Tab-separated table of C-alpha atoms in Angstrom:
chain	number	residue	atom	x	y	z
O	187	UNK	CA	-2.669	-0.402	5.960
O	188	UNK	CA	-5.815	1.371	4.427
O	189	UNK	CA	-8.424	0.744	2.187
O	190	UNK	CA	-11.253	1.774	-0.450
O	191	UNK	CA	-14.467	0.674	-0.692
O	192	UNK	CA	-17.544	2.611	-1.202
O	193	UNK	CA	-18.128	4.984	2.187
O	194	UNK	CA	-15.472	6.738	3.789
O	195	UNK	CA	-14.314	5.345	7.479
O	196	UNK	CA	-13.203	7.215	10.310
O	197	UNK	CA	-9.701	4.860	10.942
O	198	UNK	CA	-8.548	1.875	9.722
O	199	UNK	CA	-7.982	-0.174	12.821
O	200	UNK	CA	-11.013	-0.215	14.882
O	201	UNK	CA	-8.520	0.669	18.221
O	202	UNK	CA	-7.169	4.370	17.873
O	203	UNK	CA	-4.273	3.342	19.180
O	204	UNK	CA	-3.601	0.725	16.917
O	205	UNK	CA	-3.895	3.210	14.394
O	206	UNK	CA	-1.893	5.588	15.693
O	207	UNK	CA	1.091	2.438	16.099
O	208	UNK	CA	0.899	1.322	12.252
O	209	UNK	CA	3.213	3.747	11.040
O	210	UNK	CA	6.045	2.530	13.110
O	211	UNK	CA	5.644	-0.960	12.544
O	212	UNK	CA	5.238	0.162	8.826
O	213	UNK	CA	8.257	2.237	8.844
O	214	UNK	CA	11.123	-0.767	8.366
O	215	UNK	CA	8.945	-1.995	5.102
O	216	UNK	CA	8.688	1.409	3.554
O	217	UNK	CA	12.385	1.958	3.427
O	218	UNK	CA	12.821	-1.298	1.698
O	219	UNK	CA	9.984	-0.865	-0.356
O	220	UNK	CA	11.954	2.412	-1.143
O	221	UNK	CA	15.087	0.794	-1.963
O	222	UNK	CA	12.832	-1.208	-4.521
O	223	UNK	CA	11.952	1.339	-6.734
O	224	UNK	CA	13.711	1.151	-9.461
O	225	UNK	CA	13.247	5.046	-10.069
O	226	UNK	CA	16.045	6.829	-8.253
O	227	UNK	CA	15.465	10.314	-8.684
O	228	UNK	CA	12.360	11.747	-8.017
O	229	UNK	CA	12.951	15.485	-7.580
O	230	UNK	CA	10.920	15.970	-11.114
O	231	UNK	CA	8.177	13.730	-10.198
O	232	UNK	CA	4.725	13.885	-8.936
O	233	UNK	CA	3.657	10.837	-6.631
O	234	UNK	CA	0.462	9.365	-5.311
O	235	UNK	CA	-0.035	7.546	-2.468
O	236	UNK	CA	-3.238	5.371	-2.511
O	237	UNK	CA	-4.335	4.218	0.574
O	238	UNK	CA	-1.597	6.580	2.471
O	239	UNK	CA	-3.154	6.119	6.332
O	240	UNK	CA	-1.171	8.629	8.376
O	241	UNK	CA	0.889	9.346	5.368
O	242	UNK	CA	4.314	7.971	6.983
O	243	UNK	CA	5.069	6.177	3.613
O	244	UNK	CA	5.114	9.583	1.673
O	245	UNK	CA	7.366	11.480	4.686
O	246	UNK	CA	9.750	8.446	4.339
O	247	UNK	CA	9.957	8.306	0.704
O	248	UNK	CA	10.581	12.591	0.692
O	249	UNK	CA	13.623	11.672	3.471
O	250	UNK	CA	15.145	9.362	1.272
O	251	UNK	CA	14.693	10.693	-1.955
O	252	UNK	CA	13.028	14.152	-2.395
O	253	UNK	CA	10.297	14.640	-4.899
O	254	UNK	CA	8.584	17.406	-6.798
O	255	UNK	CA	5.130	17.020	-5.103
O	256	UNK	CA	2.844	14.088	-4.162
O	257	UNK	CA	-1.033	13.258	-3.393
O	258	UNK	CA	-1.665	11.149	-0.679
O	259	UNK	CA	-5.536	9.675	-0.790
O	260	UNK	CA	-7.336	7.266	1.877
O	261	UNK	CA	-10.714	6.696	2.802
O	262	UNK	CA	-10.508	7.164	6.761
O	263	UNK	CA	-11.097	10.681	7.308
O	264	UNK	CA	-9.600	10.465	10.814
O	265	UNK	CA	-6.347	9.535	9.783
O	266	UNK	CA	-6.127	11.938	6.167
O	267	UNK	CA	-6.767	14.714	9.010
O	268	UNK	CA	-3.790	13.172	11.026
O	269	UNK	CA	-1.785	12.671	7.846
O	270	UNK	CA	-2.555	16.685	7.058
O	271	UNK	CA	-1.184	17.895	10.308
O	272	UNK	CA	1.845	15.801	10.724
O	273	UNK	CA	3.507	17.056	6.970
O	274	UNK	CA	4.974	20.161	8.084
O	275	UNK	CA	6.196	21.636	5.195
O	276	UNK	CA	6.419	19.075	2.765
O	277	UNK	CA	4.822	19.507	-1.068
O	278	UNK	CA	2.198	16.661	-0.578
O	279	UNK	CA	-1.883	16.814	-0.416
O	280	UNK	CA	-4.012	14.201	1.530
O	281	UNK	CA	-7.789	13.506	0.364
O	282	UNK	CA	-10.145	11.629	2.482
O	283	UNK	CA	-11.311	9.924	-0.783
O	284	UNK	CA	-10.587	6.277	-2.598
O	285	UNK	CA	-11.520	8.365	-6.562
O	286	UNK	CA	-8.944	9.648	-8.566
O	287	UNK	CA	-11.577	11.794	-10.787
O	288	UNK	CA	-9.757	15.226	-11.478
O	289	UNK	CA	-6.436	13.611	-11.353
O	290	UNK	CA	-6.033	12.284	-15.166
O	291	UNK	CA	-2.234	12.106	-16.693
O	292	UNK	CA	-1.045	13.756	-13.226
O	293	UNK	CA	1.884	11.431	-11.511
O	294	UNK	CA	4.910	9.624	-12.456
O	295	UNK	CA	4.804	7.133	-9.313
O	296	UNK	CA	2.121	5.653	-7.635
O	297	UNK	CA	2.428	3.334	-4.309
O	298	UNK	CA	0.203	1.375	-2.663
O	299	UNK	CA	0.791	-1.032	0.742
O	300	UNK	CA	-1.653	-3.361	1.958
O	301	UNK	CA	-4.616	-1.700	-0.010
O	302	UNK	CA	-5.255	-3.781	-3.238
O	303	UNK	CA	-6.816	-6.444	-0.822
O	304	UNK	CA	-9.687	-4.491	0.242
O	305	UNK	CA	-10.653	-2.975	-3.207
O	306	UNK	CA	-14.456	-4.735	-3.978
O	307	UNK	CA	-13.633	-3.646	-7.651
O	308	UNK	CA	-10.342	-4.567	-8.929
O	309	UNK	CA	-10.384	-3.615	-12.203
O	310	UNK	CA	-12.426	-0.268	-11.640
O	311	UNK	CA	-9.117	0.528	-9.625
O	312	UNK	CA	-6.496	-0.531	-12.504
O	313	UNK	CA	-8.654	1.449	-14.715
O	314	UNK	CA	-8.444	4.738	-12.316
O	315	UNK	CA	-4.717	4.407	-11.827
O	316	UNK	CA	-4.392	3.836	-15.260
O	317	UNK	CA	-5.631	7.050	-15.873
O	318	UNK	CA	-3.839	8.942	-13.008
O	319	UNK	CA	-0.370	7.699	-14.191
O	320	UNK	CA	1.842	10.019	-17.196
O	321	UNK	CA	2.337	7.471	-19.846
O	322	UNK	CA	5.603	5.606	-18.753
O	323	UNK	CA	4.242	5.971	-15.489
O	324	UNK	CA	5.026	3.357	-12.635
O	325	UNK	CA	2.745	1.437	-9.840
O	326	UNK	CA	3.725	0.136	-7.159
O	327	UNK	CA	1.211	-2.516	-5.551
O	328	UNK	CA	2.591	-4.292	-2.331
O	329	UNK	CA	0.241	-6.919	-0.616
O	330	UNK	CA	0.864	-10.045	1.462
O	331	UNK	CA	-2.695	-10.192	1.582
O	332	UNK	CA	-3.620	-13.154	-0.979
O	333	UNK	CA	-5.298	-16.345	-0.928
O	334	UNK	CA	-1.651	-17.440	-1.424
O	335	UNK	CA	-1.096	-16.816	1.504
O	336	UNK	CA	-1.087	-20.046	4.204
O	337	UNK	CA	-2.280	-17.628	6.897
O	338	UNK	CA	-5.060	-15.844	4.762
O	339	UNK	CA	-8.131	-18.042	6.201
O	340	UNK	CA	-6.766	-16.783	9.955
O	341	UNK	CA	-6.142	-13.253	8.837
O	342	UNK	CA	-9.564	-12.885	7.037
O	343	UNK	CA	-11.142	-13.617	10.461
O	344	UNK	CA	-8.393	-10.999	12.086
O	345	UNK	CA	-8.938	-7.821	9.940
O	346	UNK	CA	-13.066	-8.753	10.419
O	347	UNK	CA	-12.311	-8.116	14.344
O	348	UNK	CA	-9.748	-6.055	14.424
O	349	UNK	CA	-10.621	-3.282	11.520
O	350	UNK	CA	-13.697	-1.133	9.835
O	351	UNK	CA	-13.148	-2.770	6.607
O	352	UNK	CA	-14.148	-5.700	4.125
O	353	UNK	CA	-11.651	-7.490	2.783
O	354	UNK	CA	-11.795	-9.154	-0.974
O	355	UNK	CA	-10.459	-12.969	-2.020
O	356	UNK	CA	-7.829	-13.057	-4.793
O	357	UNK	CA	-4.931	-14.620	-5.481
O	358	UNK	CA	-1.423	-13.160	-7.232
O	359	UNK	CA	-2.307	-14.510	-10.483
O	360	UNK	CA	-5.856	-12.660	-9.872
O	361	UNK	CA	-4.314	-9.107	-9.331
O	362	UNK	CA	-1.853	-9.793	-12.250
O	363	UNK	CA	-5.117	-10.403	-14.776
O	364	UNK	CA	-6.921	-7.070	-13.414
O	365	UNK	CA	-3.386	-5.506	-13.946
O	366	UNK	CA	-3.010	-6.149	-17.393
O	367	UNK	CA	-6.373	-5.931	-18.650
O	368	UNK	CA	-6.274	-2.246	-17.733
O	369	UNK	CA	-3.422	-1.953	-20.054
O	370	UNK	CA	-0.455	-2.467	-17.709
O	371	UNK	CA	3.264	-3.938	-18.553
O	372	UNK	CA	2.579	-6.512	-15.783
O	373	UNK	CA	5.851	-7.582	-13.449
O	374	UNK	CA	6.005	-8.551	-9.520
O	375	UNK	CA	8.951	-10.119	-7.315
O	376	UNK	CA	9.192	-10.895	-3.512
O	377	UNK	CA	9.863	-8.219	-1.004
O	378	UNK	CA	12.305	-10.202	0.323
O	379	UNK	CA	12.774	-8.176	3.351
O	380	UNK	CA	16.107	-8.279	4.286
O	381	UNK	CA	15.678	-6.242	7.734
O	382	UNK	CA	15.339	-7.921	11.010
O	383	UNK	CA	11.515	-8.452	11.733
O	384	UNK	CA	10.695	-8.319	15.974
O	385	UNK	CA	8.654	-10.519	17.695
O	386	UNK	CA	4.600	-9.490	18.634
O	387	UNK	CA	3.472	-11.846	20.973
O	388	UNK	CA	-0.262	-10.887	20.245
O	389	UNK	CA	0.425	-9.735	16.115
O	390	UNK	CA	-0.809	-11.002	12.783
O	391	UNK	CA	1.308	-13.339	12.961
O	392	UNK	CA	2.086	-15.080	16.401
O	393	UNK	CA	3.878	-17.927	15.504
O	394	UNK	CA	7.141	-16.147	14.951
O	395	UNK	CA	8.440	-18.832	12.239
O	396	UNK	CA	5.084	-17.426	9.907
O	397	UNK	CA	5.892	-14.045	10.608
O	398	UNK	CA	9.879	-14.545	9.231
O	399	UNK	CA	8.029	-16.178	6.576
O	400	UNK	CA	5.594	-13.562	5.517
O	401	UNK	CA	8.058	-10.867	5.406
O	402	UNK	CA	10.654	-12.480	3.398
O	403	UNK	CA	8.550	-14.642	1.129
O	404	UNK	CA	4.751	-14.369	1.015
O	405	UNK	CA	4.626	-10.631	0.472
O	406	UNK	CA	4.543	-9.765	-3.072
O	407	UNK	CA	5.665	-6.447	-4.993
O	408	UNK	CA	3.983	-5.841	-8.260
O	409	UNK	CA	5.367	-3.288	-10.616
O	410	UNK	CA	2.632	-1.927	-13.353
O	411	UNK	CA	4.123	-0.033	-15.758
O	412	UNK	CA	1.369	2.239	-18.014
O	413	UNK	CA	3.526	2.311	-21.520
């Protein structure tokens, strides 16, 4: 996870080392997420990743299917910096920034995992992806963060404690309004994860039953289409 909001962080997760772990716990949901996308080939395209962490999502997604060149962008300048020296020689940038001024009519995909929750403005968001996208351009938004969610009075009370960020109430039908009103074709499914999820004693989720839950049925994919 990673987030926007007005001042850039230094990480995400408040313990380094937690930081440093997200990726791999990530990792199984990225290469579903992958398998998602409805665009398969990607070796023309130019991707963003908003909110891209470490930027594990955008070395996964160039393993499994290559693309032209990509932007990865994120508020904690800690982790961009990590992100930076872990691409080798892949064709993606990281910016320790949450604006996408400069950037107008630029990518055919954009991503975004666990971010959409912690935006303060929604629709000043839709409005800057909007114009990032090429028109027929594609977003994916993935959050299981929603007041949807049965676990989202706990987990408010978690990311307070356990991260440097502020997180926003809305629910599905909330992001889906802020969505279109930008101008997006507005769809979503499941994740429906079909992976095997392990047990974290001390996770987000601690009753195991919730977290089998989550993963399968609470998380939500929303694909914004800019026509």
């Amino acid at each position: 996870m990673a987030q926007t909001q007005s001042a850039n962080i230094g990480t995400w997760y408040i313990d380094p080392d937690a930081e440093d772990k997200m990726a791999d716990g990530h990792a199984p949901i990225w290469r579903h997420l992958i398998d998602l996308i409805v665009e398969k080939d990607l070796t023309a395209k130019s991707v963003l990743d908003f909110g891209c962490n470490q930027g594990g999502l955008l070395r996964h997604l160039y393993a499994i299917r290559p693309f032209h060149k990509a932007l990865g962008v994120d508020i904690a300048d800690a982790s961009v910096a990590k992100a930076e020296a872990l691409k080798g020689n892949l064709p993606v940038q990281h910016q320790a920034t949450s604006s996408l001024a400069g950037w107008a009519d630029q990518f055919d995909v954009a991503i975004s995992h666990e971010v959409i929750y912690l935006i303060p403005d929604i629709d000043a968001h839709a409005a800057d992806i909007w114009q990032a996208l090429k028109r027929g351009g594609v977003y994916y938004a993935v959050t299981g963060c929603h007041t949807d969610n049965p676990l989202w009075p706990k987990w408010r009370e978690l990311v307070a404690k356990r991260t440097n960020t502020i997180v926003q109430d809305r629910s599905i039908t909330d992001y889906g309004r802020a969505f279109e009103k930008a101008g997006f074709d507005v769809s979503a499914r499941k994740l429906e994860f079909n992976g095997f999820i392990p047990f974290v004693a001390d996770g987000w989720t601690p009753n195991f039953a919730d977290a089998l839950e989550y993963y399968t049925q609470t998380k939500i994919v929303f694909r914004l289409v800019k026509p």
